[in-house]
Tab-separated table of C-alpha atoms in Angstrom:
chain	number	residue	atom	x	y	z
W	1	UNK	CA	4.946	15.397	-22.211
W	2	UNK	CA	7.184	13.513	-23.895
W	3	UNK	CA	7.064	10.288	-22.116
W	4	UNK	CA	10.421	8.934	-23.494
W	5	UNK	CA	12.384	11.743	-21.878
W	6	UNK	CA	10.765	11.709	-18.646
W	7	UNK	CA	11.598	7.852	-18.362
W	8	UNK	CA	15.327	8.999	-18.477
W	9	UNK	CA	14.936	10.539	-15.008
W	10	UNK	CA	14.086	8.093	-12.879
W	11	UNK	CA	13.204	10.236	-9.785
W	12	UNK	CA	11.089	12.583	-11.750
W	13	UNK	CA	8.923	9.365	-13.215
W	14	UNK	CA	8.674	7.745	-10.005
W	15	UNK	CA	6.887	10.877	-8.908
W	16	UNK	CA	4.824	11.458	-11.865
W	17	UNK	CA	3.580	7.696	-11.884
W	18	UNK	CA	4.539	5.812	-8.575
W	19	UNK	CA	6.296	3.498	-10.739
W	20	UNK	CA	10.037	2.813	-11.830
W	21	UNK	CA	10.698	3.149	-15.472
W	22	UNK	CA	11.491	-0.910	-15.243
W	23	UNK	CA	8.164	-1.512	-13.536
W	24	UNK	CA	6.231	0.625	-16.512
W	25	UNK	CA	7.744	-1.201	-19.112
W	26	UNK	CA	6.596	-4.626	-17.482
W	27	UNK	CA	2.946	-3.499	-16.689
W	28	UNK	CA	3.426	-2.171	-20.586
W	29	UNK	CA	3.551	-5.513	-22.029
W	30	UNK	CA	-0.019	-7.095	-20.712
W	31	UNK	CA	-1.269	-3.342	-20.805
W	32	UNK	CA	-0.616	-3.256	-24.685
W	33	UNK	CA	-2.369	-6.582	-25.010
W	34	UNK	CA	-5.538	-5.621	-23.764
W	35	UNK	CA	-5.556	-2.425	-25.188
W	36	UNK	CA	-5.314	-4.275	-28.512
W	37	UNK	CA	-8.215	-6.151	-27.808
W	38	UNK	CA	-10.463	-3.610	-26.670
W	39	UNK	CA	-9.452	-0.708	-29.454
W	40	UNK	CA	-10.067	-3.853	-32.008
W	41	UNK	CA	-13.842	-3.964	-31.291
W	42	UNK	CA	-14.727	-0.273	-29.595
W	43	UNK	CA	-14.361	3.223	-30.410
W	44	UNK	CA	-12.986	5.384	-27.620
W	45	UNK	CA	-16.484	6.475	-26.599
W	46	UNK	CA	-16.662	2.602	-26.206
W	47	UNK	CA	-19.195	2.096	-28.810
W	48	UNK	CA	-19.253	-1.625	-30.622
W	49	UNK	CA	-17.547	-0.743	-34.085
W	50	UNK	CA	-19.760	-2.406	-36.952
W	51	UNK	CA	-16.757	-4.087	-37.964
W	52	UNK	CA	-13.568	-5.184	-36.298
W	53	UNK	CA	-10.390	-3.111	-37.193
W	54	UNK	CA	-7.507	-4.662	-38.899
W	55	UNK	CA	-4.320	-5.668	-38.007
W	56	UNK	CA	-2.868	-2.798	-39.664
W	57	UNK	CA	-5.478	-0.060	-38.877
W	58	UNK	CA	-5.090	-1.248	-35.234
W	59	UNK	CA	-1.267	-0.478	-34.980
W	60	UNK	CA	-1.991	2.996	-36.320
W	61	UNK	CA	-1.373	5.876	-33.547
W	62	UNK	CA	-4.664	7.342	-32.319
W	63	UNK	CA	-4.931	11.154	-32.659
W	64	UNK	CA	-4.090	11.763	-28.915
W	65	UNK	CA	-1.609	9.796	-26.772
W	66	UNK	CA	-0.480	7.902	-29.955
W	67	UNK	CA	1.498	5.592	-28.345
W	68	UNK	CA	0.930	2.732	-25.964
W	69	UNK	CA	3.478	4.343	-23.645
W	70	UNK	CA	1.725	7.693	-24.000
W	71	UNK	CA	-1.525	5.865	-22.786
W	72	UNK	CA	-0.180	4.247	-20.107
W	73	UNK	CA	1.651	7.238	-18.724
W	74	UNK	CA	-1.472	9.170	-18.932
W	75	UNK	CA	-3.751	6.847	-16.732
W	76	UNK	CA	-1.099	6.228	-14.222
W	77	UNK	CA	-0.157	10.180	-14.375
W	78	UNK	CA	-3.936	10.364	-13.394
W	79	UNK	CA	-3.794	8.029	-10.335
W	80	UNK	CA	-1.070	9.245	-9.006
W	81	UNK	CA	-1.544	13.572	-9.408
W	82	UNK	CA	-5.358	13.605	-9.198
W	83	UNK	CA	-5.555	16.777	-11.261
W	84	UNK	CA	-8.394	18.357	-12.545
W	85	UNK	CA	-9.761	17.321	-15.782
W	86	UNK	CA	-8.990	20.994	-17.035
W	87	UNK	CA	-5.305	20.466	-16.190
W	88	UNK	CA	-5.006	17.203	-17.530
W	89	UNK	CA	-6.240	18.866	-20.931
W	90	UNK	CA	-3.708	21.659	-20.796
W	91	UNK	CA	-0.561	19.188	-20.009
W	92	UNK	CA	-1.872	16.365	-22.839
W	93	UNK	CA	-3.326	19.321	-25.306
W	94	UNK	CA	-6.595	17.942	-25.434
W	95	UNK	CA	-10.085	19.087	-24.270
W	96	UNK	CA	-11.930	18.340	-21.191
W	97	UNK	CA	-14.246	15.944	-22.728
W	98	UNK	CA	-11.602	13.693	-24.491
W	99	UNK	CA	-9.687	13.456	-21.003
W	100	UNK	CA	-13.073	12.255	-19.624
W	101	UNK	CA	-13.360	9.901	-22.578
W	102	UNK	CA	-9.280	8.495	-22.228
W	103	UNK	CA	-9.867	7.963	-18.478
W	104	UNK	CA	-12.981	5.789	-19.059
W	105	UNK	CA	-11.749	3.977	-21.718
W	106	UNK	CA	-8.425	3.443	-20.136
W	107	UNK	CA	-9.199	2.817	-16.666
W	108	UNK	CA	-10.831	-0.759	-17.169
W	109	UNK	CA	-7.671	-1.798	-19.665
W	110	UNK	CA	-5.098	-0.684	-16.674
W	111	UNK	CA	-7.658	-2.941	-14.340
W	112	UNK	CA	-7.498	-5.952	-16.528
W	113	UNK	CA	-3.880	-5.743	-17.101
W	114	UNK	CA	-3.067	-6.316	-13.433
W	115	UNK	CA	-5.405	-8.865	-13.541
W	116	UNK	CA	-3.578	-10.565	-16.275
W	117	UNK	CA	-0.543	-10.315	-13.709
W	118	UNK	CA	-2.286	-11.869	-11.027
W	119	UNK	CA	-1.882	-9.301	-8.410
W	120	UNK	CA	-5.641	-8.054	-8.027
W	121	UNK	CA	-7.410	-7.890	-4.750
W	122	UNK	CA	-10.056	-10.279	-3.926
W	123	UNK	CA	-13.591	-8.388	-3.817
W	124	UNK	CA	-15.664	-11.095	-2.857
W	125	UNK	CA	-15.269	-14.132	0.027
W	126	UNK	CA	-14.853	-17.067	-2.353
W	127	UNK	CA	-12.731	-15.243	-4.490
W	128	UNK	CA	-10.402	-14.072	-1.594
W	129	UNK	CA	-10.212	-17.925	-0.541
W	130	UNK	CA	-9.208	-18.995	-4.394
W	131	UNK	CA	-6.529	-16.536	-4.535
W	132	UNK	CA	-5.295	-16.927	-1.230
W	133	UNK	CA	-4.734	-20.879	-1.676
W	134	UNK	CA	-3.095	-20.358	-4.789
W	135	UNK	CA	-0.841	-17.247	-3.264
W	136	UNK	CA	0.212	-19.567	-0.588
W	137	UNK	CA	1.303	-22.428	-2.850
W	138	UNK	CA	4.209	-19.894	-3.845
W	139	UNK	CA	6.913	-19.674	-0.621
W	140	UNK	CA	8.013	-15.994	-1.940
W	141	UNK	CA	4.170	-14.864	-1.297
W	142	UNK	CA	3.616	-17.090	1.484
W	143	UNK	CA	1.802	-14.989	4.871
W	144	UNK	CA	1.687	-16.222	8.277
W	145	UNK	CA	-0.701	-13.102	9.646
W	146	UNK	CA	-3.855	-11.044	7.603
W	147	UNK	CA	-4.244	-7.669	9.426
W	148	UNK	CA	-8.024	-5.954	8.553
W	149	UNK	CA	-8.762	-2.019	8.907
W	150	UNK	CA	-10.983	0.535	7.221
W	151	UNK	CA	-9.848	3.207	5.171
W	152	UNK	CA	-12.104	6.146	4.705
W	153	UNK	CA	-12.238	8.561	1.061
W	154	UNK	CA	-13.445	12.183	1.443
W	155	UNK	CA	-16.225	13.153	-0.884
W	156	UNK	CA	-17.775	16.057	-1.786
W	157	UNK	CA	-20.750	17.349	0.262
W	158	UNK	CA	-24.119	16.595	-1.485
W	159	UNK	CA	-26.851	18.930	-1.852
W	160	UNK	CA	-29.356	16.151	-0.813
W	161	UNK	CA	-30.018	16.385	2.720
W	162	UNK	CA	-30.797	12.777	3.128
W	163	UNK	CA	-27.620	11.784	1.129
W	164	UNK	CA	-26.001	14.147	3.213
W	165	UNK	CA	-26.569	12.029	6.449
W	166	UNK	CA	-26.208	8.770	4.640
W	167	UNK	CA	-22.615	9.967	3.789
W	168	UNK	CA	-21.422	11.798	6.708
W	169	UNK	CA	-18.886	9.772	9.037
W	170	UNK	CA	-19.275	10.763	12.631
W	171	UNK	CA	-15.485	9.297	13.087
W	172	UNK	CA	-13.573	11.500	10.922
W	173	UNK	CA	-16.508	14.502	11.033
W	174	UNK	CA	-17.128	14.866	7.279
W	175	UNK	CA	-18.571	13.086	4.457
W	176	UNK	CA	-16.564	9.959	3.390
W	177	UNK	CA	-16.677	6.803	1.659
W	178	UNK	CA	-15.347	3.528	3.478
W	179	UNK	CA	-13.713	0.553	1.761
W	180	UNK	CA	-12.316	-2.248	4.395
W	181	UNK	CA	-8.599	-3.497	3.255
W	182	UNK	CA	-6.996	-6.883	4.366
W	183	UNK	CA	-3.188	-7.071	3.601
W	184	UNK	CA	-0.538	-9.990	5.280
W	185	UNK	CA	2.697	-8.897	7.005
W	186	UNK	CA	4.509	-7.950	3.707
W	187	UNK	CA	1.662	-5.370	2.784
W	188	UNK	CA	0.151	-6.885	0.327
W	189	UNK	CA	-3.831	-6.613	-0.136
W	190	UNK	CA	-5.483	-9.976	-0.587
W	191	UNK	CA	-9.174	-8.118	-0.118
W	192	UNK	CA	-10.792	-4.412	-0.622
W	193	UNK	CA	-14.204	-4.665	0.253
W	194	UNK	CA	-16.946	-3.097	-1.855
W	195	UNK	CA	-17.363	0.713	-1.266
W	196	UNK	CA	-19.511	1.803	1.821
W	197	UNK	CA	-21.259	4.756	3.002
W	198	UNK	CA	-19.522	6.763	5.542
W	199	UNK	CA	-22.306	6.178	8.152
W	200	UNK	CA	-21.711	2.491	8.379
W	201	UNK	CA	-19.720	1.043	11.476
W	202	UNK	CA	-16.688	-1.122	10.559
W	203	UNK	CA	-17.828	-4.309	12.421
W	204	UNK	CA	-21.331	-4.309	10.360
W	205	UNK	CA	-18.907	-3.860	7.225
W	206	UNK	CA	-16.701	-7.030	8.246
W	207	UNK	CA	-20.282	-8.924	9.328
W	208	UNK	CA	-21.403	-8.786	5.860
W	209	UNK	CA	-18.056	-9.309	3.989
W	210	UNK	CA	-16.501	-11.852	5.333
W	211	UNK	CA	-18.354	-13.232	8.446
W	212	UNK	CA	-16.358	-16.481	8.652
W	213	UNK	CA	-12.599	-17.443	7.577
W	214	UNK	CA	-13.010	-21.253	8.372
W	215	UNK	CA	-11.732	-22.056	4.550
W	216	UNK	CA	-7.988	-20.675	5.661
W	217	UNK	CA	-8.118	-22.645	9.208
W	218	UNK	CA	-5.346	-24.892	7.418
W	219	UNK	CA	-2.959	-22.066	7.306
W	220	UNK	CA	-2.617	-21.372	10.794
W	221	UNK	CA	-3.163	-17.512	10.456
W	222	UNK	CA	-3.043	-14.869	12.643
W	223	UNK	CA	-5.693	-11.576	12.391
W	224	UNK	CA	-5.097	-8.410	13.744
W	225	UNK	CA	-7.862	-6.009	14.439
W	226	UNK	CA	-8.273	-2.935	16.008
W	227	UNK	CA	-11.439	-1.727	18.597
W	228	UNK	CA	-13.512	-1.069	15.818
W	229	UNK	CA	-14.045	-4.560	15.270
W	230	UNK	CA	-14.966	-5.370	19.033
W	231	UNK	CA	-17.511	-8.275	18.775
W	232	UNK	CA	-16.326	-9.405	15.381
W	233	UNK	CA	-14.876	-12.982	16.412
W	234	UNK	CA	-14.628	-14.657	12.900
W	235	UNK	CA	-13.677	-18.760	12.849
W	236	UNK	CA	-10.532	-20.293	11.540
W	237	UNK	CA	-7.724	-18.064	12.454
W	238	UNK	CA	-6.145	-16.959	15.810
W	239	UNK	CA	-7.263	-13.052	16.735
W	240	UNK	CA	-5.034	-10.396	18.195
W	241	UNK	CA	-7.252	-7.780	19.527
W	242	UNK	CA	-6.417	-5.013	21.869
W	243	UNK	CA	-8.220	-4.547	25.063
W	244	UNK	CA	-10.397	-1.721	25.437
W	245	UNK	CA	-11.060	0.401	28.766
W	246	UNK	CA	-14.504	0.371	30.165
W	247	UNK	CA	-16.209	3.240	32.008
W	248	UNK	CA	-14.498	3.843	35.358
W	249	UNK	CA	-12.499	0.715	34.391
W	250	UNK	CA	-8.790	1.926	32.985
W	251	UNK	CA	-6.850	-0.707	31.611
W	252	UNK	CA	-4.062	-2.048	33.824
W	253	UNK	CA	-0.351	-1.556	32.915
W	254	UNK	CA	0.302	-4.762	31.768
W	255	UNK	CA	-2.903	-4.486	29.285
W	256	UNK	CA	-1.475	-1.066	28.163
W	257	UNK	CA	1.789	-3.148	27.433
W	258	UNK	CA	-0.231	-5.777	25.655
W	259	UNK	CA	-1.882	-2.986	23.007
W	260	UNK	CA	1.081	-1.308	22.281
W	261	UNK	CA	2.737	-4.968	21.275
W	262	UNK	CA	-0.361	-5.644	19.285
W	263	UNK	CA	-0.234	-1.902	17.488
W	264	UNK	CA	3.160	-2.753	16.862
W	265	UNK	CA	2.450	-5.776	14.353
W	266	UNK	CA	-0.921	-4.064	12.997
W	267	UNK	CA	1.319	-1.128	11.945
W	268	UNK	CA	1.741	-3.000	8.640
W	269	UNK	CA	-1.832	-2.498	7.398
W	270	UNK	CA	-1.645	1.551	8.108
W	271	UNK	CA	1.265	1.331	6.255
W	272	UNK	CA	-0.386	-0.650	3.199
W	273	UNK	CA	-2.809	1.930	3.531
W	274	UNK	CA	-0.639	4.837	3.288
W	275	UNK	CA	1.131	2.765	-0.120
W	276	UNK	CA	-2.729	2.741	-1.382
W	277	UNK	CA	-2.851	6.432	-0.996
W	278	UNK	CA	-0.018	6.908	-3.040
W	279	UNK	CA	-2.230	7.457	-5.900
W	280	UNK	CA	-3.927	10.679	-4.912
W	281	UNK	CA	-6.827	10.122	-6.837
W	282	UNK	CA	-8.317	8.103	-3.475
W	283	UNK	CA	-6.313	10.301	-0.837
W	284	UNK	CA	-7.496	13.608	-1.832
W	285	UNK	CA	-11.328	14.528	-1.812
W	286	UNK	CA	-12.916	12.492	-5.011
W	287	UNK	CA	-14.714	14.485	-7.530
W	288	UNK	CA	-16.755	12.072	-9.208
W	289	UNK	CA	-20.462	10.918	-8.152
W	290	UNK	CA	-20.414	7.911	-10.414
W	291	UNK	CA	-20.594	5.056	-7.521
W	292	UNK	CA	-19.162	2.516	-10.177
W	293	UNK	CA	-16.255	4.510	-10.736
W	294	UNK	CA	-15.646	5.294	-7.100
W	295	UNK	CA	-15.424	1.649	-6.295
W	296	UNK	CA	-12.962	1.030	-9.532
W	297	UNK	CA	-10.294	3.355	-8.840
W	298	UNK	CA	-9.562	2.111	-5.119
W	299	UNK	CA	-9.557	-1.263	-6.405
W	300	UNK	CA	-7.202	-0.414	-9.053
W	301	UNK	CA	-5.295	1.720	-6.851
W	302	UNK	CA	-5.026	-1.254	-4.415
W	303	UNK	CA	-4.056	-3.326	-7.194
W	304	UNK	CA	-1.165	-1.226	-8.350
W	305	UNK	CA	-0.164	-1.233	-4.566
W	306	UNK	CA	0.346	-4.737	-5.040
W	307	UNK	CA	2.250	-4.508	-8.349
W	308	UNK	CA	4.545	-2.452	-6.096
W	309	UNK	CA	4.743	-4.456	-3.214
W	310	UNK	CA	5.482	-7.914	-5.433
W	311	UNK	CA	8.777	-5.898	-7.350
W	312	UNK	CA	10.093	-4.213	-4.917
W	313	UNK	CA	12.457	-6.273	-2.321
W	314	UNK	CA	12.131	-3.122	0.562
W	315	UNK	CA	9.046	-4.603	1.955
W	316	UNK	CA	10.386	-8.009	2.436
W	317	UNK	CA	12.114	-6.777	5.833
W	318	UNK	CA	8.880	-5.209	7.210
W	319	UNK	CA	7.529	-8.513	6.855
W	320	UNK	CA	10.226	-10.128	8.650
W	321	UNK	CA	10.165	-7.732	11.731
W	322	UNK	CA	6.313	-8.460	12.011
W	323	UNK	CA	6.679	-12.134	11.819
W	324	UNK	CA	9.331	-11.872	14.786
W	325	UNK	CA	6.953	-9.904	16.592
W	326	UNK	CA	4.338	-12.725	16.054
W	327	UNK	CA	6.239	-15.566	16.755
W	328	UNK	CA	7.594	-14.932	20.332
W	329	UNK	CA	8.304	-17.765	22.354
W	330	UNK	CA	7.815	-16.965	26.021
W	331	UNK	CA	9.566	-18.922	28.662
W	332	UNK	CA	9.605	-19.340	32.730
W	333	UNK	CA	11.804	-16.903	34.175
């Protein structure tokens, strides 16, 4: 593929990489730095060199994916389209083994590039508090609410019977992986949980990953959650949760209206998950069995979503609507 020719067609380039050409050029700068740091000391097979490459040797094009633009395009194309490795090999003039090695080499480079832009989602509670506090100092990124939900990813059915029960999700009636996602009203993903088996409950994941949000109490945040988090009551935030009908006790009309209002606020989390799954590698059935790779691709997909959210002003309008719904003032009639 001729990357420089594809950049000329903005619409086609967006469909292939999920980024506009200008965003691609911005991401290319930290990517180039991180690639040089990696390739100076390691081979494509990720084996440490006996002697670091010189500056001249480092600038020489590789046999495949010679330019930095081609390397970044390749890994973004892999994320966006999730083709078979044999298909990628045919498109980029490689064999299947070379495609596998390039993916494993470029994935951590892409991840570190987005970290350099400070757009990575937190993976632990301590990291969430640190990153959220630093982002709240920036008025353009200040959030008024957080929204939590769990997304599931389809995986291939394991041949081991015990592993099948371990991965089976009764909710989706299939073998799945689960990740918790916490975003704000602008769809910016502040937290991405670890990858769990499909059989675990949403509340159990929340109790383990963020049992208490008291360090965020000073920000006076609203936290919305769905019925899957019944009984989850963290300290430090104001909770928004829908009413749940009980056996032989249907919801009252006003409770249904309240649930509808909560859903109009929580929809932002569904939109954020939809944005993450623009990368089809986390939307379609995952064909990779390495647990570390499964977790890493979801984290990078969330980071790419944050990159798009922070660079596009279209998300601001949706954030304003959510803030307006939360900050309703009720007056006596």
